[in-house]
Every structure is written in structure tokens, then in C-alpha cells.
GROMACS .gro file of C-alpha atoms in nm:
model
  384
    1MET     CA    1   0.000   0.000   0.000
    2THR     CA    2   0.134   0.345  -0.099
    3THR     CA    3   0.105   0.613   0.168
    4HIS     CA    4   0.066   0.956   0.008
    5TYR     CA    5   0.055   1.285   0.196
    6ASN     CA    6  -0.311   1.388   0.186
    7PRO     CA    7  -0.381   1.706   0.386
    8GLN     CA    8  -0.671   1.947   0.381
    9PRO     CA    9  -0.609   2.304   0.258
   10GLY     CA   10  -0.476   2.508   0.547
   11ALA     CA   11  -0.258   2.232   0.686
   12THR     CA   12   0.100   2.335   0.759
   13LEU     CA   13   0.448   2.195   0.712
   14LYS     CA   14   0.772   2.248   0.904
   15ASN     CA   15   0.618   2.367   1.229
   16GLY     CA   16   0.373   2.602   1.062
   17ARG     CA   17   0.608   2.773   0.816
   18TYR     CA   18   0.451   2.644   0.493
   19VAL     CA   19   0.073   2.659   0.453
   20VAL     CA   20  -0.074   2.403   0.213
   21LEU     CA   21  -0.312   2.561  -0.039
   22ARG     CA   22  -0.389   2.299  -0.307
   23LYS     CA   23  -0.261   1.994  -0.488
   24LEU     CA   24  -0.064   2.070  -0.804
   25GLY     CA   25   0.017   1.717  -0.918
   26GLU     CA   26   0.061   1.357  -0.818
   27GLY     CA   27   0.262   1.056  -0.921
   28THR     CA   28   0.346   0.708  -0.803
   29THR     CA   29   0.602   0.814  -0.544
   30ALA     CA   30   0.506   1.173  -0.457
   31THR     CA   31   0.247   1.449  -0.461
   32THR     CA   32   0.318   1.817  -0.525
   33TRP     CA   33   0.141   2.101  -0.344
   34LEU     CA   34   0.116   2.476  -0.373
   35VAL     CA   35   0.227   2.625  -0.041
   36TYR     CA   36   0.252   2.972   0.107
   37ASP     CA   37   0.570   3.061   0.296
   38SER     CA   38   0.455   3.238   0.613
   39SER     CA   39   0.807   3.314   0.734
   40LEU     CA   40   0.918   3.676   0.751
   41VAL     CA   41   1.250   3.569   0.598
   42LYS     CA   42   1.148   3.412   0.269
   43HIS     CA   43   1.351   3.229   0.006
   44GLN     CA   44   1.458   3.501  -0.238
   45GLY     CA   45   1.151   3.695  -0.127
   46ILE     CA   46   0.917   3.438  -0.287
   47GLU     CA   47   0.585   3.385  -0.108
   48TYR     CA   48   0.440   3.093  -0.305
   49LEU     CA   49   0.634   2.773  -0.365
   50ALA     CA   50   0.587   2.407  -0.452
   51ALA     CA   51   0.622   2.128  -0.196
   52LYS     CA   52   0.702   1.786  -0.338
   53ILE     CA   53   0.621   1.530  -0.070
   54LEU     CA   54   0.737   1.172  -0.117
   55THR     CA   55   0.536   0.874  -0.001
   56VAL     CA   56   0.637   0.699   0.319
   57GLU     CA   57   0.764   0.407   0.112
   58ALA     CA   58   0.969   0.622  -0.128
   59THR     CA   59   1.118   0.816   0.163
   60ALA     CA   60   1.226   0.497   0.338
   61GLU     CA   61   1.402   0.351   0.031
   62PRO     CA   62   1.766   0.468   0.061
   63ASN     CA   63   1.850   0.394  -0.304
   64GLY     CA   64   1.516   0.513  -0.438
   65PRO     CA   65   1.343   0.846  -0.504
   66SER     CA   66   1.465   0.999  -0.177
   67ARG     CA   67   1.808   1.034  -0.341
   68GLU     CA   68   1.658   1.325  -0.536
   69ARG     CA   69   1.733   1.554  -0.242
   70GLY     CA   70   2.107   1.497  -0.274
   71PHE     CA   71   2.108   1.574  -0.646
   72LEU     CA   72   1.901   1.889  -0.599
   73GLN     CA   73   2.135   2.004  -0.323
   74THR     CA   74   2.433   1.951  -0.555
   75ILE     CA   75   2.262   2.164  -0.821
   76LYS     CA   76   2.181   2.434  -0.565
   77VAL     CA   77   2.534   2.456  -0.426
   78HIS     CA   78   2.676   2.483  -0.777
   79GLY     CA   79   2.412   2.739  -0.874
   80ASP     CA   80   2.494   2.957  -0.573
   81LYS     CA   81   2.858   2.962  -0.684
   82HIS     CA   82   2.782   3.005  -1.056
   83PRO     CA   83   2.457   3.204  -1.080
   84MET     CA   84   2.515   3.297  -1.445
   85GLU     CA   85   2.549   2.939  -1.575
   86GLU     CA   86   2.283   2.905  -1.844
   87GLY     CA   87   2.202   2.540  -1.792
   88LEU     CA   88   2.093   2.600  -1.434
   89ASP     CA   89   1.813   2.825  -1.562
   90TYR     CA   90   1.648   2.505  -1.685
   91ALA     CA   91   1.701   2.292  -1.374
   92PRO     CA   92   1.485   2.292  -1.059
   93VAL     CA   93   1.563   2.525  -0.770
   94LEU     CA   94   1.560   2.364  -0.425
   95PHE     CA   95   1.489   2.613  -0.147
   96ASP     CA   96   1.436   2.384   0.151
   97SER     CA   97   1.411   2.016   0.244
   98PHE     CA   98   1.301   1.841   0.560
   99ASP     CA   99   1.120   1.536   0.692
  100GLU     CA  100   0.753   1.583   0.768
  101GLY     CA  101   0.690   1.285   0.989
  102ALA     CA  102   0.799   0.983   0.786
  103GLN     CA  103   0.788   1.169   0.454
  104LEU     CA  104   1.055   1.371   0.276
  105CYS     CA  105   0.946   1.719   0.168
  106LEU     CA  106   1.126   1.921  -0.100
  107ILE     CA  107   1.043   2.292  -0.130
  108MET     CA  108   1.102   2.418  -0.483
  109ALA     CA  109   1.008   2.690  -0.727
  110LEU     CA  110   0.663   2.682  -0.884
  111TYR     CA  111   0.623   2.528  -1.227
  112SER     CA  112   0.329   2.480  -1.458
  113THR     CA  113   0.220   2.177  -1.661
  114SER     CA  114   0.443   1.959  -1.878
  115VAL     CA  115   0.546   1.971  -2.240
  116SER     CA  116   0.373   1.634  -2.269
  117ALA     CA  117   0.041   1.789  -2.165
  118LEU     CA  118   0.082   2.061  -2.426
  119ARG     CA  119   0.163   1.804  -2.694
  120HIS     CA  120  -0.144   1.599  -2.610
  121SER     CA  121  -0.364   1.908  -2.637
  122ALA     CA  122  -0.279   1.935  -3.008
  123PRO     CA  123  -0.509   1.761  -3.259
  124ASN     CA  124  -0.218   1.568  -3.413
  125LYS     CA  125  -0.033   1.535  -3.080
  126CYS     CA  126   0.270   1.722  -3.215
  127LEU     CA  127   0.417   2.068  -3.166
  128PRO     CA  128   0.548   2.323  -3.419
  129VAL     CA  129   0.913   2.283  -3.507
  130TYR     CA  130   1.008   2.622  -3.362
  131MET     CA  131   0.861   2.518  -3.028
  132VAL     CA  132   1.038   2.183  -3.036
  133ARG     CA  133   1.371   2.349  -3.113
  134SER     CA  134   1.335   2.575  -2.807
  135VAL     CA  135   1.234   2.296  -2.570
  136VAL     CA  136   1.518   2.072  -2.690
  137HIS     CA  137   1.768   2.360  -2.676
  138MET     CA  138   1.684   2.432  -2.311
  139THR     CA  139   1.687   2.063  -2.221
  140LEU     CA  140   2.034   2.026  -2.371
  141HIS     CA  141   2.161   2.323  -2.172
  142ALA     CA  142   2.024   2.164  -1.855
  143LEU     CA  143   2.202   1.840  -1.942
  144VAL     CA  144   2.532   2.019  -2.004
  145SER     CA  145   2.521   2.146  -1.645
  146LEU     CA  146   2.398   1.817  -1.500
  147HIS     CA  147   2.661   1.609  -1.676
  148ASP     CA  148   2.934   1.851  -1.568
  149LEU     CA  149   2.812   1.787  -1.213
  150LYS     CA  150   2.833   1.409  -1.272
  151ILE     CA  151   2.454   1.379  -1.258
  152ILE     CA  152   2.273   1.145  -1.497
  153HIS     CA  153   1.904   1.235  -1.509
  154ALA     CA  154   1.804   0.890  -1.644
  155ASP     CA  155   1.441   0.984  -1.710
  156VAL     CA  156   1.443   1.259  -1.973
  157LYS     CA  157   1.095   1.268  -2.127
  158ALA     CA  158   0.825   1.522  -2.210
  159GLU     CA  159   0.639   1.451  -1.884
  160ASN     CA  160   0.944   1.569  -1.688
  161ILE     CA  161   0.988   1.898  -1.874
  162LEU     CA  162   0.770   2.163  -1.711
  163PHE     CA  163   0.689   2.515  -1.822
  164THR     CA  164   0.823   2.787  -1.595
  165GLY     CA  165   0.750   3.130  -1.740
  166ALA     CA  166   0.664   3.450  -1.558
  167ARG     CA  167   0.283   3.438  -1.559
  168PHE     CA  168   0.263   3.425  -1.180
  169SER     CA  169   0.590   3.594  -1.088
  170ASP     CA  170   0.366   3.882  -0.982
  171THR     CA  171   0.218   3.764  -0.652
  172SER     CA  172  -0.100   3.967  -0.699
  173LYS     CA  173  -0.175   3.785  -1.027
  174LEU     CA  174  -0.130   3.447  -0.862
  175GLU     CA  175  -0.353   3.545  -0.571
  176LYS     CA  176  -0.624   3.666  -0.809
  177TYR     CA  177  -0.604   3.335  -0.996
  178LEU     CA  178  -0.636   3.143  -0.669
  179ASP     CA  179  -0.942   3.350  -0.576
  180ASP     CA  180  -1.100   3.294  -0.918
  181TYR     CA  181  -1.028   2.919  -0.914
  182PRO     CA  182  -1.064   2.792  -0.556
  183SER     CA  183  -0.913   2.467  -0.434
  184GLN     CA  184  -1.114   2.152  -0.507
  185LEU     CA  185  -1.190   1.970  -0.185
  186GLU     CA  186  -1.194   1.629  -0.354
  187GLY     CA  187  -0.819   1.660  -0.394
  188ARG     CA  188  -0.783   1.647  -0.771
  189PRO     CA  189  -0.461   1.808  -0.898
  190GLN     CA  190  -0.496   2.171  -1.008
  191PRO     CA  191  -0.172   2.259  -1.188
  192LEU     CA  192  -0.101   2.622  -1.257
  193PRO     CA  193  -0.160   2.722  -1.621
  194HIS     CA  194   0.089   2.890  -1.851
  195ASP     CA  195   0.043   3.132  -2.140
  196PHE     CA  196   0.113   2.898  -2.431
  197ALA     CA  197  -0.095   2.681  -2.660
  198TYR     CA  198   0.009   2.412  -2.906
  199ASN     CA  199  -0.048   2.663  -3.187
  200SER     CA  200   0.125   2.963  -3.030
  201SER     CA  201   0.315   3.160  -3.291
  202ALA     CA  202   0.692   3.149  -3.325
  203PHE     CA  203   0.701   3.501  -3.185
  204GLN     CA  204   0.498   3.398  -2.878
  205ALA     CA  205   0.701   3.080  -2.837
  206GLU     CA  206   1.018   3.283  -2.790
  207LEU     CA  207   0.893   3.350  -2.436
  208ILE     CA  208   0.878   2.982  -2.346
  209THR     CA  209   1.104   2.862  -2.066
  210VAL     CA  210   1.109   2.510  -1.926
  211ALA     CA  211   1.283   2.313  -1.654
  212LEU     CA  212   1.395   1.950  -1.653
  213VAL     CA  213   1.253   1.813  -1.328
  214ASP     CA  214   1.211   1.488  -1.133
  215TYR     CA  215   1.546   1.349  -1.021
  216SER     CA  216   1.397   1.044  -0.851
  217HIS     CA  217   1.573   0.815  -1.102
  218ALA     CA  218   1.893   1.019  -1.127
  219GLN     CA  219   2.231   0.865  -1.063
  220SER     CA  220   2.584   0.984  -1.010
  221SER     CA  221   2.819   0.904  -1.296
  222ASP     CA  222   3.113   0.878  -1.057
  223GLY     CA  223   2.935   0.636  -0.824
  224VAL     CA  224   2.789   0.285  -0.847
  225LEU     CA  225   2.557   0.278  -1.147
  226SER     CA  226   2.245   0.074  -1.199
  227GLY     CA  227   2.033   0.104  -1.511
  228THR     CA  228   1.752  -0.122  -1.394
  229THR     CA  229   1.496   0.157  -1.354
  230CYS     CA  230   1.621   0.379  -1.634
  231CYS     CA  231   1.352   0.520  -1.862
  232PRO     CA  232   1.026   0.369  -1.989
  233PRO     CA  233   1.089   0.060  -2.209
  234ALA     CA  234   1.040   0.239  -2.545
  235LEU     CA  235   1.294   0.506  -2.441
  236ARG     CA  236   1.548   0.263  -2.302
  237PRO     CA  237   1.888   0.300  -2.474
  238PRO     CA  238   2.072  -0.002  -2.614
  239GLU     CA  239   2.343   0.002  -2.347
  240VAL     CA  240   2.077  -0.055  -2.081
  241LEU     CA  241   1.917  -0.342  -2.273
  242LEU     CA  242   2.256  -0.501  -2.338
  243SER     CA  243   2.417  -0.411  -2.003
  244SER     CA  244   2.714  -0.271  -2.193
  245GLY     CA  245   2.760   0.042  -1.983
  246PHE     CA  246   2.566   0.324  -1.825
  247GLY     CA  247   2.653   0.692  -1.827
  248PRO     CA  248   2.541   1.041  -1.934
  249ALA     CA  249   2.485   0.912  -2.288
  250VAL     CA  250   2.155   0.756  -2.174
  251ASP     CA  251   2.017   1.110  -2.146
  252ILE     CA  252   2.129   1.190  -2.501
  253TRP     CA  253   1.947   0.886  -2.639
  254ALA     CA  254   1.635   1.009  -2.461
  255VAL     CA  255   1.671   1.355  -2.618
  256GLY     CA  256   1.666   1.195  -2.962
  257CYS     CA  257   1.348   1.005  -2.880
  258LEU     CA  258   1.197   1.320  -2.726
  259THR     CA  259   1.269   1.529  -3.034
  260PHE     CA  260   1.095   1.283  -3.265
  261GLU     CA  261   0.796   1.250  -3.033
  262LEU     CA  262   0.740   1.625  -3.009
  263LEU     CA  263   0.780   1.677  -3.384
  264VAL     CA  264   0.572   1.385  -3.506
  265GLY     CA  265   0.329   1.318  -3.221
  266GLN     CA  266   0.426   0.954  -3.176
  267CYS     CA  267   0.697   0.757  -3.001
  268LEU     CA  268   0.993   0.677  -3.221
  269PHE     CA  269   1.002   0.311  -3.121
  270HIS     CA  270   0.704   0.079  -3.086
  271PRO     CA  271   0.843  -0.254  -2.964
  272GLU     CA  272   0.610  -0.552  -2.936
  273ASP     CA  273   0.632  -0.877  -2.743
  274GLY     CA  274   0.588  -1.171  -2.979
  275GLY     CA  275   0.564  -1.437  -2.713
  276ASP     CA  276   0.773  -1.741  -2.806
  277GLY     CA  277   0.883  -1.585  -3.136
  278TYR     CA  278   1.061  -1.279  -3.003
  279THR     CA  279   1.064  -1.058  -2.696
  280LEU     CA  280   0.992  -0.688  -2.662
  281GLU     CA  281   1.367  -0.635  -2.622
  282ASP     CA  282   1.441  -0.832  -2.941
  283ASP     CA  283   1.199  -0.614  -3.134
  284LEU     CA  284   1.333  -0.293  -2.984
  285LEU     CA  285   1.693  -0.382  -3.075
  286ALA     CA  286   1.582  -0.465  -3.430
  287GLN     CA  287   1.401  -0.132  -3.463
  288MET     CA  288   1.708   0.051  -3.334
  289GLN     CA  289   1.922  -0.100  -3.609
  290ASP     CA  290   1.664  -0.047  -3.882
  291LEU     CA  291   1.588   0.317  -3.800
  292THR     CA  292   1.947   0.428  -3.750
  293GLY     CA  293   2.096   0.222  -4.032
  294GLN     CA  294   2.362   0.102  -3.789
  295ARG     CA  295   2.462  -0.238  -3.658
  296PHE     CA  296   2.590  -0.321  -3.314
  297SER     CA  297   2.965  -0.339  -3.346
  298ALA     CA  298   3.179  -0.624  -3.221
  299ASP     CA  299   3.324  -0.381  -2.966
  300VAL     CA  300   2.979  -0.299  -2.823
  301LEU     CA  301   2.875  -0.665  -2.810
  302SER     CA  302   3.206  -0.767  -2.650
  303ARG     CA  303   3.135  -0.549  -2.348
  304ALA     CA  304   2.763  -0.634  -2.335
  305LYS     CA  305   2.675  -0.869  -2.050
  306ASN     CA  306   2.350  -0.952  -2.229
  307GLY     CA  307   2.500  -0.968  -2.578
  308ALA     CA  308   2.469  -1.345  -2.620
  309LYS     CA  309   2.106  -1.324  -2.510
  310TYR     CA  310   2.012  -1.132  -2.825
  311PHE     CA  311   2.290  -1.179  -3.085
  312ASP     CA  312   2.480  -1.468  -3.241
  313ALA     CA  313   2.858  -1.482  -3.286
  314GLN     CA  314   2.834  -1.286  -3.614
  315GLY     CA  315   2.639  -1.002  -3.454
  316ASN     CA  316   2.303  -1.102  -3.603
  317LEU     CA  317   1.988  -1.087  -3.396
  318LEU     CA  318   1.883  -1.430  -3.276
  319ARG     CA  319   1.514  -1.349  -3.304
  320ARG     CA  320   1.324  -1.096  -3.516
  321ARG     CA  321   0.964  -1.007  -3.574
  322ILE     CA  322   0.816  -1.219  -3.853
  323PRO     CA  323   0.747  -1.091  -4.110
  324LYS     CA  324   1.030  -0.838  -4.090
  325HIS     CA  325   0.915  -0.479  -4.085
  326THR     CA  326   1.042  -0.264  -4.370
  327PRO     CA  327   1.337  -0.054  -4.250
  328LEU     CA  328   1.282   0.321  -4.269
  329SER     CA  329   1.539   0.590  -4.205
  330ILE     CA  330   1.462   0.852  -3.941
  331GLU     CA  331   1.436   1.115  -4.213
  332GLN     CA  332   1.190   0.909  -4.415
  333LYS     CA  333   0.984   0.828  -4.107
  334ILE     CA  334   0.949   1.200  -4.029
  335ARG     CA  335   0.866   1.279  -4.392
  336ASP     CA  336   0.601   1.006  -4.413
  337HIS     CA  337   0.399   1.172  -4.137
  338ASN     CA  338   0.339   1.479  -4.358
  339ILE     CA  339   0.357   1.721  -4.065
  340ALA     CA  340   0.199   2.055  -4.153
  341GLY     CA  341   0.447   2.342  -4.149
  342LEU     CA  342   0.752   2.115  -4.146
  343ALA     CA  343   0.970   2.230  -4.435
  344GLU     CA  344   1.220   2.008  -4.616
  345GLU     CA  345   1.506   2.186  -4.438
  346ASP     CA  346   1.340   2.119  -4.102
  347ILE     CA  347   1.303   1.750  -4.185
  348LYS     CA  348   1.668   1.713  -4.280
  349GLU     CA  349   1.799   1.909  -3.981
  350SER     CA  350   1.579   1.730  -3.730
  351ALA     CA  351   1.667   1.387  -3.873
  352GLU     CA  352   2.039   1.472  -3.863
  353PHE     CA  353   2.005   1.583  -3.502
  354ILE     CA  354   1.808   1.276  -3.395
  355GLN     CA  355   2.056   1.047  -3.571
  356ALA     CA  356   2.340   1.210  -3.376
  357CYS     CA  357   2.155   1.136  -3.051
  358LEU     CA  358   2.092   0.775  -3.147
  359GLN     CA  359   2.440   0.634  -3.198
  360LEU     CA  360   2.409   0.269  -3.097
  361ASP     CA  361   2.755   0.280  -2.938
  362ASP     CA  362   2.713   0.501  -2.632
  363ARG     CA  363   3.086   0.583  -2.639
  364ARG     CA  364   3.041   0.742  -2.983
  365ARG     CA  365   2.721   0.928  -2.896
  366PHE     CA  366   2.744   1.307  -2.904
  367THR     CA  367   2.745   1.506  -2.581
  368ALA     CA  368   2.483   1.767  -2.495
  369GLU     CA  369   2.737   2.041  -2.556
  370GLU     CA  370   2.820   1.903  -2.901
  371LEU     CA  371   2.453   1.872  -2.993
  372LEU     CA  372   2.396   2.241  -2.918
  373LYS     CA  373   2.615   2.312  -3.222
  374TYR     CA  374   2.379   2.131  -3.458
  375SER     CA  375   2.163   2.350  -3.682
  376PHE     CA  376   1.845   2.206  -3.533
  377ALA     CA  377   1.932   2.331  -3.184
  378LYS     CA  378   2.114   2.649  -3.291
  379LYS     CA  379   1.801   2.781  -3.462
  380ALA     CA  380   1.601   2.793  -3.139
  381TRP     CA  381   1.420   3.124  -3.089
  382LEU     CA  382   1.460   3.226  -3.453
  383CYS     CA  383   1.113   3.323  -3.574
  384ASP     CA  384   1.016   3.135  -3.890
   0.00000   0.00000   0.00000
């Protein structure tokens, strides 16, 4: 049984300092609440903050989501020393942390809904290329800073990229919104809105800012690594499937998958479990080779603990979906979706960028800093 924090509005945290106003969101291991800081000495003068409160079970697991506090503290210490570092503008800000009974509480800046929610609001479930460029550009900057700090996010996806923006930076505007839209007593999440729609113009989209959040799966690249909980199955990089290594490159693979998903409105990979014929992992590895036009090298398979589980001595897959699906390049797959407003140049640049993210050999995969030099990312915030 999962034990979530479930207060009534008006409840307080940390001996009365933070007043709970409403639920902003909920997940498997935590709920997030809008709180008012009643202290006379506030964090950077901010009155309204977000409280992420882990379940009792997640708090008690030493190698689980509770490790998020340590990563956020590392980011904060570095940010205090280097306030002008761009990547930290797109990472969460931790103001306070404490145990509330048997549950860990993290006090952070307020964010709005996710990029995933915006994508799903669109009729075709995809976003304009200028918006995708901006989101990916900011995510890459966040990863540059994280990887420099030896932090692997390990769960980069649209659901974990939240809009920040300045809509409620004016306290009076937030308070008016709270008056106009009172808290729901039944406890359903009421996330704060932002000013953008799936069809916002390129000019409007220049104001978008996002943050890469949720470090409950994060790991330290200079510590003991475990990829067992890394990413949803369809986003899982080959090195995790093959147990051939685990490092910052897992985040880069996820960026490639993210870029395709936001542009096209579908996941890049759709692995299926064929029962006795082939496994979900077999199908995913086959799709990886077909889409990228690459094969797993002898070097990769030699360091893969699970290599013999999926490949023969010649590097051929032991099992494949029958009949074989027709291989399509990433560029052709984007083109076949006939996305409105996606010019030929956009197709080529996005495919080139995604291909760079999806090197099957994680040691040859580009870094976040290198990817920022690609045309696809460099054109962020340039009005079409």
C-alpha cells in the first residue's frame, strides 16, 4: 500500500512555516502542493512555492526516489557559486528540504504543466518545429550542467519537462487566480496554467522557458551505477538493454526520442512482445538497427553482459519479428507523417540531429554540448 501525503487546505508543514493551499500534481512516489511561505524571511523573497512530498515508502528507500534531495542540493550549491550558468536556468531550484513525519518534503520553485500535456492538447499530438527546437535547446543546456556535475538524469521525457515562465511571478496575479479558481476539496490536482498553446506563434514561443525536473531516477556518474529503472521501455537505450555500460549518454538517447515524439506526435520506437517468437527487447533492438541504419559493433557486443542473449557470434539478432518490418530511415519516417508546417530543411535538420543522438555505441554518442552546435538546436528562438 502506498502512503501519500493527503492534507486538507490550510494544513501546515515544518512547524507552521509552509501553509498548504492545493494539490498541483501527483505521481506514483510523490504528490506536489502549492504552499505559502509564512516566514518573515522568505527564500529570495518568494511567497508561493511548490512542496514535493514523497510517499512513506519512497522516503524509506535509501536507493530510491529519496536520493533526489542529494542531487538537488548539488545543483543548488553549484548554482549559488555560478549564478550565471545558463544550464541551471532550466534545472529545478531547491529552497528547503526536511522530513515531515515519515515523509521527505522538498520545497522548490513553482512550475506549470508539462510539455507532454501541451503536446497531447494538439489535434495531431505534435508541436510546431520552432517550439520543439526551443524545448530541446533548453533541455540540452540543462544536461550540459547536470553532466558537468556528474549527474545522470536517467528519465528525460516530455512529462518531466515543465513550463516555468513568468505568468505568476507577480504575486498579486497568482492570488487573483487562486481566488477565481478555488481549491477543489476532492483533492484532484490543479496545476497552474501557462500562457502557451500548441499553436502559439513562433514570436509567442520565444517567451517559453522550461525546466527539466524529477530526479527520482537520477544517478551519479562517478558512483555505483544501476540502469535497472532507467527510462520507460520504449525510451530505453541499447546500453541498458545489453548491459554494456551506463553513463550520461543515456540522457542523449532520450533527447533523440523526445525530439521525434514532439515533432511527429508519436513515439519513435514501438516494440512488441511476440511471445515465443521474439521478446519486446528483441523487437526494440531490431528497430534501433533499422531506424538508425547502424549495426551493433563487435566492440559494443564484446562489453555487453546480455550480448549473447540477443545476438549470435556474427552479430546477427537471434530473433526478429516475422514478417520483418520494412526498414525506414529517421528522415523518411518524419517525412512520411506529412507534418503541416515542417519544411524540407526542417526535416533534414531534425533527422540529422536525432541520428546524432541515437548512436548505438554510447561511447560514440554526441554530448549535450556538441549537440547544441547542430543546426536544429542552434536555430532555437529564430522566428520562422
